[in-house]
XYZ file of C-alpha atoms in Angstrom:
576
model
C 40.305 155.779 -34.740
C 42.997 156.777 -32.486
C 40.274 158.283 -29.621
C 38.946 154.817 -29.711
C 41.947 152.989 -29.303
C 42.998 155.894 -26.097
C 39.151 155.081 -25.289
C 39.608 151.335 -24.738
C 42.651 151.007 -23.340
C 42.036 153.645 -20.646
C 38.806 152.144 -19.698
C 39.406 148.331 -20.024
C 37.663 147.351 -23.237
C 41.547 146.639 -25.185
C 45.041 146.238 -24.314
C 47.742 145.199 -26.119
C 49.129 141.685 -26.073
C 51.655 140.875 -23.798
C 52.812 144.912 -23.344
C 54.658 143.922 -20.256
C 56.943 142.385 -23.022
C 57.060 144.790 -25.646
C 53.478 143.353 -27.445
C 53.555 141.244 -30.431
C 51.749 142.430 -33.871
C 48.674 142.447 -33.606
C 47.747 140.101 -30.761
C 44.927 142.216 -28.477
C 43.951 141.069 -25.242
C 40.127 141.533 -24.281
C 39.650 144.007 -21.035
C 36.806 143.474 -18.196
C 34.413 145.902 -20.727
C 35.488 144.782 -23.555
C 34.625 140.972 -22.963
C 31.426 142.025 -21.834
C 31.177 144.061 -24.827
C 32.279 140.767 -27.318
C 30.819 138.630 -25.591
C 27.300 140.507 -26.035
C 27.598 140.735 -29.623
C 27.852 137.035 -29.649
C 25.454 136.822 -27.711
C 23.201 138.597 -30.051
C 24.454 136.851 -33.024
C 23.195 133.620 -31.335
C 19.647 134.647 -30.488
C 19.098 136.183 -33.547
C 20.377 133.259 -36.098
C 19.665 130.117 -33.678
C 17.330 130.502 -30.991
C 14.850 132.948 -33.162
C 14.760 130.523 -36.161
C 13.095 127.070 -36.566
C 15.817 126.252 -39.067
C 18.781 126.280 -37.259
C 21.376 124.491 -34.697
C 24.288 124.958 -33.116
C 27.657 123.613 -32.836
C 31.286 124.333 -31.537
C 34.205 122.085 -33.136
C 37.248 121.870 -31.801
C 40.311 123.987 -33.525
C 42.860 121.370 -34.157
C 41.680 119.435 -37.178
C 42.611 115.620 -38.833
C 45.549 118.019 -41.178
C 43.758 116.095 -44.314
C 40.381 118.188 -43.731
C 42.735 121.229 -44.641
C 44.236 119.559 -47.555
C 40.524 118.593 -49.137
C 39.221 121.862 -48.406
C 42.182 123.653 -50.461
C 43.843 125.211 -48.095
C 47.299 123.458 -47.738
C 47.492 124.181 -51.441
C 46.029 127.786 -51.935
C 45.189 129.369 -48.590
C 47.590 132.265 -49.047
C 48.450 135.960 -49.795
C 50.212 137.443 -52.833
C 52.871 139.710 -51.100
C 54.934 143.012 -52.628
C 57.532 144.977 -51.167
C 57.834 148.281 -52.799
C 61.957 149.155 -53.524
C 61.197 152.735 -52.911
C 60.136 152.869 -48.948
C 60.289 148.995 -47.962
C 56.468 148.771 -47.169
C 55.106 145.249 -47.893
C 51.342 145.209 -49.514
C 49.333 142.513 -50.714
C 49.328 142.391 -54.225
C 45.498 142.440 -54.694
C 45.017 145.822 -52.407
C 47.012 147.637 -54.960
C 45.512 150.850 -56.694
C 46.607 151.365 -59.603
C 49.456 149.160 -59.152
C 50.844 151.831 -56.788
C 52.706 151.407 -53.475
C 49.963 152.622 -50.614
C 52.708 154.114 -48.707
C 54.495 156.398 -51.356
C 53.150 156.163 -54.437
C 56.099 154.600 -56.217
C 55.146 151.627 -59.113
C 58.926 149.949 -58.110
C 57.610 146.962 -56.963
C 58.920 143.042 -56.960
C 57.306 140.200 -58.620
C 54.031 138.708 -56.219
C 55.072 135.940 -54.015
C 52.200 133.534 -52.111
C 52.874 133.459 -48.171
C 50.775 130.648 -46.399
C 48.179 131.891 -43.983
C 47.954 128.790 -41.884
C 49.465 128.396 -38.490
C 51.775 125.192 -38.359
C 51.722 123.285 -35.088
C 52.639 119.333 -33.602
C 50.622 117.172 -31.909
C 51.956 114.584 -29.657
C 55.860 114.278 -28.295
C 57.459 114.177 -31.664
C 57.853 116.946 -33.885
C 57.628 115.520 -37.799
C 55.633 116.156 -41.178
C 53.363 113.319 -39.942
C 52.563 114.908 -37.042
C 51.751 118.239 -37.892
C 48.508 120.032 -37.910
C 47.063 123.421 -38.009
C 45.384 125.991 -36.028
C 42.451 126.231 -37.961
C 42.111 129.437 -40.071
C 38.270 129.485 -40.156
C 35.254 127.605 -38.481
C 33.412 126.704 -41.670
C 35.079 123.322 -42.140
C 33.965 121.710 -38.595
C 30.626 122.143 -39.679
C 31.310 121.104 -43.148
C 32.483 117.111 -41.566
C 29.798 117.197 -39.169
C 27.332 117.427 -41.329
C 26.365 113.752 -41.135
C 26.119 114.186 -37.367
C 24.001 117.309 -37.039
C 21.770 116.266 -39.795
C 21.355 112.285 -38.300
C 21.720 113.291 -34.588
C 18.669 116.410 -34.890
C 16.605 114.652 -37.757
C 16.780 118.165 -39.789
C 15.124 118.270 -43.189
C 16.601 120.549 -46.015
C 16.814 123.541 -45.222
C 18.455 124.088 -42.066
C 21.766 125.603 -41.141
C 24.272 125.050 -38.258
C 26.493 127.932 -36.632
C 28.968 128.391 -34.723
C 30.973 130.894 -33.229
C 35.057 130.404 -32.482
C 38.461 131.036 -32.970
C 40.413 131.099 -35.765
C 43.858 132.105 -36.740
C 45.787 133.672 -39.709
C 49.386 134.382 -39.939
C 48.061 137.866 -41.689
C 52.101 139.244 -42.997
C 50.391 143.225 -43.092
C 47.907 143.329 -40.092
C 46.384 146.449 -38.485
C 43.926 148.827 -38.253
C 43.482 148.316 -34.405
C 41.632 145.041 -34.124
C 40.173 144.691 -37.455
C 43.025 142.663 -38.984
C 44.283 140.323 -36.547
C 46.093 136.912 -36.304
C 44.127 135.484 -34.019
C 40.091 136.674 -34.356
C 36.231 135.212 -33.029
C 34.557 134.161 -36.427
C 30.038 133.713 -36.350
C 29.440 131.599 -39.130
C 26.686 129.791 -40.780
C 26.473 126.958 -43.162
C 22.922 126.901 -44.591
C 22.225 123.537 -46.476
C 19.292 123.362 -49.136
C 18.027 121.711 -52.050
C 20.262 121.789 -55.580
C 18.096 123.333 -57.596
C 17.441 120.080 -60.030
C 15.716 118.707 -56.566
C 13.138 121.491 -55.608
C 9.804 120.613 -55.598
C 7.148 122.802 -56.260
C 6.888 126.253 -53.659
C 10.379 125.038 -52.429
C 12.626 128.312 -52.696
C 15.884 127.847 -54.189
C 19.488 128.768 -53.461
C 19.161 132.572 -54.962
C 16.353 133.265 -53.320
C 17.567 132.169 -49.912
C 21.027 134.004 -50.275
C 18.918 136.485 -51.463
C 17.239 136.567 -48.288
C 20.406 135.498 -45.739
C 22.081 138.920 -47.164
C 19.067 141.104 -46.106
C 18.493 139.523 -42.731
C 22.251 139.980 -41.669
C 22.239 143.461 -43.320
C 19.715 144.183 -41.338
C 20.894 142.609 -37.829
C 23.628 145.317 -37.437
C 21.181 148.185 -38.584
C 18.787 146.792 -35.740
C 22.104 146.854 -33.036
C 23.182 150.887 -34.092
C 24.702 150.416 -37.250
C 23.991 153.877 -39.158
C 22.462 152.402 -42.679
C 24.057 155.417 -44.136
C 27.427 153.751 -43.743
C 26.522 149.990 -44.516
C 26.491 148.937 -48.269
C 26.407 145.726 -49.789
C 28.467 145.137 -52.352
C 28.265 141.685 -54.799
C 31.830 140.170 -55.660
C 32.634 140.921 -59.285
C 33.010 137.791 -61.480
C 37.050 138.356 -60.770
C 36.926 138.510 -57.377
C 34.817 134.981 -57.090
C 36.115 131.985 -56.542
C 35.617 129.622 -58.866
C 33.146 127.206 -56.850
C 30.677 130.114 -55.559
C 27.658 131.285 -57.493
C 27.402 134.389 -55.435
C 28.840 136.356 -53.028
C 27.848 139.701 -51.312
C 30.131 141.345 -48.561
C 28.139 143.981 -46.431
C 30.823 146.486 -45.647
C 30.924 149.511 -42.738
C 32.268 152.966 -43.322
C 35.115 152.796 -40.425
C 36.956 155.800 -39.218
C 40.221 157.028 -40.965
C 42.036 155.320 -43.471
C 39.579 151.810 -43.452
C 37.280 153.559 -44.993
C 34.473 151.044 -47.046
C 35.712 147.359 -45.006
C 34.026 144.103 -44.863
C 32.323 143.087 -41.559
C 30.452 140.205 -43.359
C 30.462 138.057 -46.185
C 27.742 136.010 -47.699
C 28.144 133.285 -49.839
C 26.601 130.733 -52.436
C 28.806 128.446 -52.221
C 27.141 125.596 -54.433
C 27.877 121.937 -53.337
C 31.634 122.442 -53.334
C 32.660 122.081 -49.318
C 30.610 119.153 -49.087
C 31.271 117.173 -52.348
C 35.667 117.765 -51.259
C 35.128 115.852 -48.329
C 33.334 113.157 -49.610
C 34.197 109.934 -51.234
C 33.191 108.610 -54.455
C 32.054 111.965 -56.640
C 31.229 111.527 -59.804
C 33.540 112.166 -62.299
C 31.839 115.485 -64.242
C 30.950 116.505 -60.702
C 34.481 117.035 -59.526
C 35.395 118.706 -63.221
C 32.562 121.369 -62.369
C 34.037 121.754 -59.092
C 37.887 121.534 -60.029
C 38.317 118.809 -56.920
C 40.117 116.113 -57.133
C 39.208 112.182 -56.335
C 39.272 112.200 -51.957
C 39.993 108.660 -50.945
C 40.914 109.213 -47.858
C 37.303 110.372 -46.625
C 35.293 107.476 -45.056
C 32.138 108.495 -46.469
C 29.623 110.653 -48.463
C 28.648 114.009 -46.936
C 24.850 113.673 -49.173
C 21.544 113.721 -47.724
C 18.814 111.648 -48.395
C 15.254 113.541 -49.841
C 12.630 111.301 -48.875
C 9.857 113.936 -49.999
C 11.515 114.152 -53.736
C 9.210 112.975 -56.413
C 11.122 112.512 -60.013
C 9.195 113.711 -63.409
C 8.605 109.795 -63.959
C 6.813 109.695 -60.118
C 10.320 108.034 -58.392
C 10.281 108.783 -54.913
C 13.010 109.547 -52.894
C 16.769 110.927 -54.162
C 20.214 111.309 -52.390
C 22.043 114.457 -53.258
C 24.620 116.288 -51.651
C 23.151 119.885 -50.523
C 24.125 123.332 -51.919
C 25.077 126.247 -48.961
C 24.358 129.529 -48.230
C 27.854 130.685 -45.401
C 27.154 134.037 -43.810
C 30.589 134.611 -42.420
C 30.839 137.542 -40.010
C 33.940 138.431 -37.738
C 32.721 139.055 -34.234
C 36.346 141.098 -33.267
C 35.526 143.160 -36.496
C 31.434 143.337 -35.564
C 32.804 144.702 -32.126
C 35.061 147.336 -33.065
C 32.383 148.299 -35.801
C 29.756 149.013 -33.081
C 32.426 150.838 -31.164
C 33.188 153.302 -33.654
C 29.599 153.675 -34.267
C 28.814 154.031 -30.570
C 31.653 156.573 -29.914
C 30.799 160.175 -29.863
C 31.840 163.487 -28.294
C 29.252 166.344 -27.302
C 29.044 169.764 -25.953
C 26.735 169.491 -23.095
C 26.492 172.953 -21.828
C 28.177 176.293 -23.088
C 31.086 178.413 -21.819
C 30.450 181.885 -21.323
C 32.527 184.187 -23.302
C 34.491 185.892 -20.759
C 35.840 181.880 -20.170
C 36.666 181.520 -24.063
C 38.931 184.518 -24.353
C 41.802 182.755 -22.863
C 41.538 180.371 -25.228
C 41.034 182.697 -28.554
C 44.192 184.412 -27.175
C 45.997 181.173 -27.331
C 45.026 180.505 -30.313
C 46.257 183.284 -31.985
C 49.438 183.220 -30.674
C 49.936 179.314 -31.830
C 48.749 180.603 -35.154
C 51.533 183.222 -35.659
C 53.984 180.959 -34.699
C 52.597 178.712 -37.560
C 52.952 181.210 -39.549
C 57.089 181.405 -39.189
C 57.075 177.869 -39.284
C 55.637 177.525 -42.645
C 57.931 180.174 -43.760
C 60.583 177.887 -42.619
C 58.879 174.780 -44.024
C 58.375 176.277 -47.673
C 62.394 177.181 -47.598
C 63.464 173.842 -46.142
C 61.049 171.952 -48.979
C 62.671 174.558 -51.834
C 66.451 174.461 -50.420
C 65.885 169.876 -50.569
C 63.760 170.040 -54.327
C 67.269 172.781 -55.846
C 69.084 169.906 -54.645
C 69.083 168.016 -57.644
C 68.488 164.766 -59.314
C 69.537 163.100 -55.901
C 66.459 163.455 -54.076
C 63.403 161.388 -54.903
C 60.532 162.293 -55.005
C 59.208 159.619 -51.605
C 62.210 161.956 -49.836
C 60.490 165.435 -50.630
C 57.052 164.010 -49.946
C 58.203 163.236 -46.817
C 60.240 165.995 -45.683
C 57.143 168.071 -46.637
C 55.168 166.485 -44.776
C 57.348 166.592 -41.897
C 57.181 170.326 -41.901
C 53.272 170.736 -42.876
C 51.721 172.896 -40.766
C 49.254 174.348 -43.296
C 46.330 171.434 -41.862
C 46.893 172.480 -38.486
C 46.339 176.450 -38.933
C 43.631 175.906 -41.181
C 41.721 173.302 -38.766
C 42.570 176.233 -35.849
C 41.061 179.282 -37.957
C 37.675 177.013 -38.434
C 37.767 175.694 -34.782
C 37.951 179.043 -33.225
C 35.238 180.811 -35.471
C 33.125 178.108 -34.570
C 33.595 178.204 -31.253
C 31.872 177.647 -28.654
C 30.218 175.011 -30.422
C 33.672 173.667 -32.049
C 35.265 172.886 -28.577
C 36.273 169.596 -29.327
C 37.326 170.337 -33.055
C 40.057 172.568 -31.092
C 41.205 169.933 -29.215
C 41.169 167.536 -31.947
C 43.864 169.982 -33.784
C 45.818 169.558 -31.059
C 46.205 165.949 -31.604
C 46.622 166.814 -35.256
C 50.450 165.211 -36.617
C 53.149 168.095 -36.415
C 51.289 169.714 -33.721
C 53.767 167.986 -30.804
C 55.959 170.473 -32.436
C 54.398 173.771 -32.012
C 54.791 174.708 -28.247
C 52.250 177.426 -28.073
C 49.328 174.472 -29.256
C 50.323 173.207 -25.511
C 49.081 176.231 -23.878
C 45.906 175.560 -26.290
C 45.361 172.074 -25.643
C 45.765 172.939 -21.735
C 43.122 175.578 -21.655
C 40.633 173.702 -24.120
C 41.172 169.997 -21.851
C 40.159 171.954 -18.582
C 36.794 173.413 -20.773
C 36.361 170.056 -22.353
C 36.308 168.419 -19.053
C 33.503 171.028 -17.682
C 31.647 170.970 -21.008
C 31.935 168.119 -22.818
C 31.867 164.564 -22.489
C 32.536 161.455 -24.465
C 29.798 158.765 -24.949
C 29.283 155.490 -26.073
C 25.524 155.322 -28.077
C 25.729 151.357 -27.298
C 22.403 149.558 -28.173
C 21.136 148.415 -24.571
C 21.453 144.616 -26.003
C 24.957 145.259 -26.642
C 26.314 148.218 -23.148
C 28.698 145.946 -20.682
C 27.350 147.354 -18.103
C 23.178 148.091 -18.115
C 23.267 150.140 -14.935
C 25.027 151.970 -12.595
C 23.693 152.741 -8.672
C 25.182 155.558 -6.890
C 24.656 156.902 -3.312
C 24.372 160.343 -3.289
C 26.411 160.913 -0.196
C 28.909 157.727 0.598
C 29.228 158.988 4.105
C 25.588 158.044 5.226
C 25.340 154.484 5.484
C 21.646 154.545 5.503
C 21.657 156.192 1.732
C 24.842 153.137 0.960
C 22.871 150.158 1.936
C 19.822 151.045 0.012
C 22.059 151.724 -3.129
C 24.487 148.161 -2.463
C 20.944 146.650 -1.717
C 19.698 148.010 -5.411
C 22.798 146.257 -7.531
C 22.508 143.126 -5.415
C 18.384 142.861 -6.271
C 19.301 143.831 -10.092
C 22.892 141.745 -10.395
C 20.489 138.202 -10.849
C 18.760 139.890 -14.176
C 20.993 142.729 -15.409
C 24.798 143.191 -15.472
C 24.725 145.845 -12.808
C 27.516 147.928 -10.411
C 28.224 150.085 -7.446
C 29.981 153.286 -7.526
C 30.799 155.728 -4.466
C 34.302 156.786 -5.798
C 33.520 160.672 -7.301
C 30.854 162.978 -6.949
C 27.374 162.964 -8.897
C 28.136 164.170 -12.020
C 32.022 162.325 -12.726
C 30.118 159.066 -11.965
C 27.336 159.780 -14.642
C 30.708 161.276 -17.601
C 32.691 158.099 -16.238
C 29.739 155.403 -16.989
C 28.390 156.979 -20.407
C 32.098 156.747 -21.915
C 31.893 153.313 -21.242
C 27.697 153.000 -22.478
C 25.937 152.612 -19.354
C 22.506 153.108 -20.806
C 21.237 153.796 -17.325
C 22.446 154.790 -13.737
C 20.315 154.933 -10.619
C 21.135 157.500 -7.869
C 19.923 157.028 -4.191
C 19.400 160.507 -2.085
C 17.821 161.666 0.783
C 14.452 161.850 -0.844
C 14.664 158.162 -0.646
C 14.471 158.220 2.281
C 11.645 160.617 2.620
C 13.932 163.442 4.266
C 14.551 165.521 1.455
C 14.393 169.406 1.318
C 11.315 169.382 -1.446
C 8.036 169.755 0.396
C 6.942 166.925 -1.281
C 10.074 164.476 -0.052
C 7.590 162.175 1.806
C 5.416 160.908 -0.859
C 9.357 160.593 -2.669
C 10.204 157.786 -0.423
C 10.979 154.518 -2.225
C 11.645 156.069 -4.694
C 15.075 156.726 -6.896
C 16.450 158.767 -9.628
C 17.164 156.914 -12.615
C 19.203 159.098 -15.297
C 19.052 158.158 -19.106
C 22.607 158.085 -20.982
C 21.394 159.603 -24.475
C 19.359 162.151 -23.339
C 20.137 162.471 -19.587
C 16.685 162.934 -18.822
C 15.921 161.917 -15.069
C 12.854 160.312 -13.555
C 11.691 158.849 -10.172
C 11.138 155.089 -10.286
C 9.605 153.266 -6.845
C 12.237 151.207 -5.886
C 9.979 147.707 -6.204
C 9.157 148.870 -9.520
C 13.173 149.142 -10.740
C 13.613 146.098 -12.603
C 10.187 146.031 -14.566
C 10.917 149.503 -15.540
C 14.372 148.839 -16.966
C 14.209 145.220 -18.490
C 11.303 146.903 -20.209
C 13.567 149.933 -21.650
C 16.579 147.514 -22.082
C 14.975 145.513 -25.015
């Protein structure tokens, strides 16, 4: 994870909130690729669930709500966390990520009692600041569909089943957030609220609510696998009766394998979620109804969120029946969709290999950084012995830690498999370098200096973006920025393409430092204008090459002419 937070800041996909200022927790700003990058994953989110379904609208609400839809919905009253602090180390936890009732941190079971901590961001609208007028920044999307129900349904004339989405912001006061962007206080939320039939109302071939959350889970499972998502690393896991809450029927959270210490996380939940949202914002419930439900009596609601069924027939042949609907929510996090197709996307190869005369310096420097290991674990195993005769005064978080803060045992062990694997295990050498502890080994800098001038000849980092998803589609390069002829072809190129494809011009490096720079940030494609262009190459066969350009793929770098005229054909078709 750490290579793709280096990754996005130095290339403009992430930066840290307000860093000018010191940055607050976990506030990230959105760079010129990474908005691009976002944006595209809503974008694909939106085609997929609205404009490729007959069943489905859109909507945006705004994020300041009438404060009462937050007290109907439940979360004024129970939208919080159960928080521990553990007397050991001082690291707060939430009480329900626990294992084993252990502190994450250090292991210790010295914890205090749970306390709840509100999620909701308090705010005032209008000139006076009192109870009356406070409000909150909403903490999902689901509920502005939920009291425009009425309007969609009325305004479009939908029949049941349809669903609205929308995608926005929402905002948690999250008290342990991190993980790079995956836990954040403020966050881009795709959701859908799919209505349909209770099933007391189907009528015959009509599927019911199992079946169609049934089928909602597969479709978005298979959305990411469709974008790059490894399937190897997506599972879907169903909510154990426990974890429920008490309204839903069902719920199954499709969760990615992230990097590091994420491991297993949710990227998307889907949800039966009966006729509860509806039925709290309505007036004039039935009594057993809001028992089932646990609501309470809303008076303050003007009306009755229920649909009208004017295709129901009743077992006595009654026609017609008003209800209020059941939903199906998929709930996905486009911040947490994004970084998940990052991670995904990110990978390091050996392009070419170093002869062995050019690896010796490095195998020398190797073994000198591992003898001086050596002493230092020496050193380390009679610091850690000298603290543990000690006595009764050291606990057992303060050994842990000062052995740990001596380990070297990961670093020589990740150097002896790095270097026998070498050339092929390049990059493994330089990831040891970044390894904790290693800052404190001097000879690993004479290491990490000779393997960054191989990596930078041998390697290179690239983002595996699906095409649908790259910020950038394509690149155009002159090959020499010194001969305007060769320029204005290549500037005339990106203007022809910018109208259909997010397209740029480069002339700052040579050749091959263009094509590194643009695959770390997933250019699936760059075009490079020469002399052969312009019929004067040094091939015999230059002439009939005029009009034409070399267009380079990312994943394979394969390179083929394309006629000019025929550019944007050839890539809209490979861009799909």
């Amino acid at each position: 994870m750490e290579k793709i937070v280096s990754l996005c800041k130095r290339r403009g996909f992430i930066f840290a909130n307000s860093e000018i200022y010191g940055g607050i927790g976990s506030t990230w700003d959105y760079g010129p690729l990474g908005v691009e990058l976002k944006n595209n994953v809503m974008r694909a989110w939106w085609r997929s669930v609205v404009y490729d379904r007959d069943d489905m609208e859109g909507l945006d609400a705004a994020i300041l709500m009438n404060r009462l839809v937050w007290r109907y919905s439940g979360h004024e009253a129970t939208f919080s966390d159960p928080l521990v602090d553990c007397r050991e180390c001082g690291k707060r936890s939430r009480a329900d990520h626990l294992q084993d009732g252990k502190c994450p941190s250090c292991g210790s079971t010295d914890l205090t009692d749970p306390r709840n901590f509100n999620l909701m961001f308090k705010t005032t609208v209008g000139p006076v600041e009192s109870d009356e007028n406070s409000a909150y920044l909403r903490p999902e999307t689901a509920q502005g569909i939920f009291v425009n129900f009425n309007n969609v349904q009325q305004a479009m004339r939908r029949k049941l089943p349809f669903g609205i989405a929308q995608i926005g912001k929402a905002f948690r006061n999250e008290i342990t957030p991190g993980n790079f962007t995956f836990r954040t206080r403020e966050f881009e939320q795709m959701e859908i609220e799919f209505f349909c039939k209770p099933p007391q109302f189907l009528q015959p071939g009509e599927k019911n609510d199992i079946e169609l959350h049934a089928e909602w889970v597969e479709q978005r499972f298979g959305w990411y696998i469709k974008l790059g998502l490894d399937p190897a690393k997506l599972i879907k896991r169903e909510q154990t009766k426990e974890e429920l809450a008490h309204y839903a029927k069902a719920t199954v959270d499709i969760e990615y394998k992230f990097p590091g210490s994420l491991g297993y996380s949710e990227l998307e939940g889907v949800a039966n979620r009966q006729d509860y949202d509806l039925s709290a914002h309505s007036r004039d419930i039935p009594e057993e109804d809001l028992q089932r439900l646990k609501l309470t009596a809303n008076p303050d609601s003007t009306g009755k969120l229920d649909y009208f069924d004017d295709q129901f027939v009743s077992a006595d042949g009654k026609k017609g029946a008003r209800y209020i609907p059941y939903v199906i929510e998929p709930s996905a996090g486009a911040t947490r969709a994004t970084l998940a197709f990052l991670c995904e996307a990110y990978n390091e190869e050996l392009v070419s290999e170093p002869k062995a005369e050019e690896l010796t310096p490095l195998r020398e420097a190797i073994a000198a950084a591992r003898k001086s290991i050596q002493k230092k674990r020496d050193n380390q195993n009679r610091a850690a012995d000298k603290k543990i005769n000690e006595g009764p005064g050291e606990s057992h978080y303060s050994i842990l830690h000062i052995k740990e803060e001596f380990g070297f045992d990961a670093i020589d062990n990740a150097l002896e498999k790095a270097e026998a694997g070498l050339p092929q295990t390049l990059l493994d050498v330089e990831d040891v370098c970044n390894l904790p502890g290693a800052d404190k080994i001097e000879l690993l800098k004479k290491v990490r200096q000779i393997t960054g001038k191989l990596c930078d000849e041998y390697t290179r980092v690239v983002l595996k973006l699906h095409p649908q998803l790259a910020p950038i589609k394509v690149a155009v390069f002159p090959l020499k920025k010194n001969e305007p002829r060769i320029v204005e072809v290549a500037k005339q190129i990106k203007r022809d393409l910018q109208p259909v494809l997010r397209a740029v011009y480069d002339d700052t490096a040579a050749i091959g430092k263009l094509y590194r720079r643009q695959d770390e940030i997933g250019t699936p494609f760059c075009i490079t204008v020469d002399y052969d262009t312009l019929g004067e190459g040094k091939d015999p066969a230059a002439a009939s090459l005029s009009g034409t350009v070399t267009v380079r793929e990312r994943d394979s770098m394969q390179q083929v002419r394309v006629a000019i005229n025929e550019l944007e054909t050839y890539l809209l078709s490979k861009l799909k």
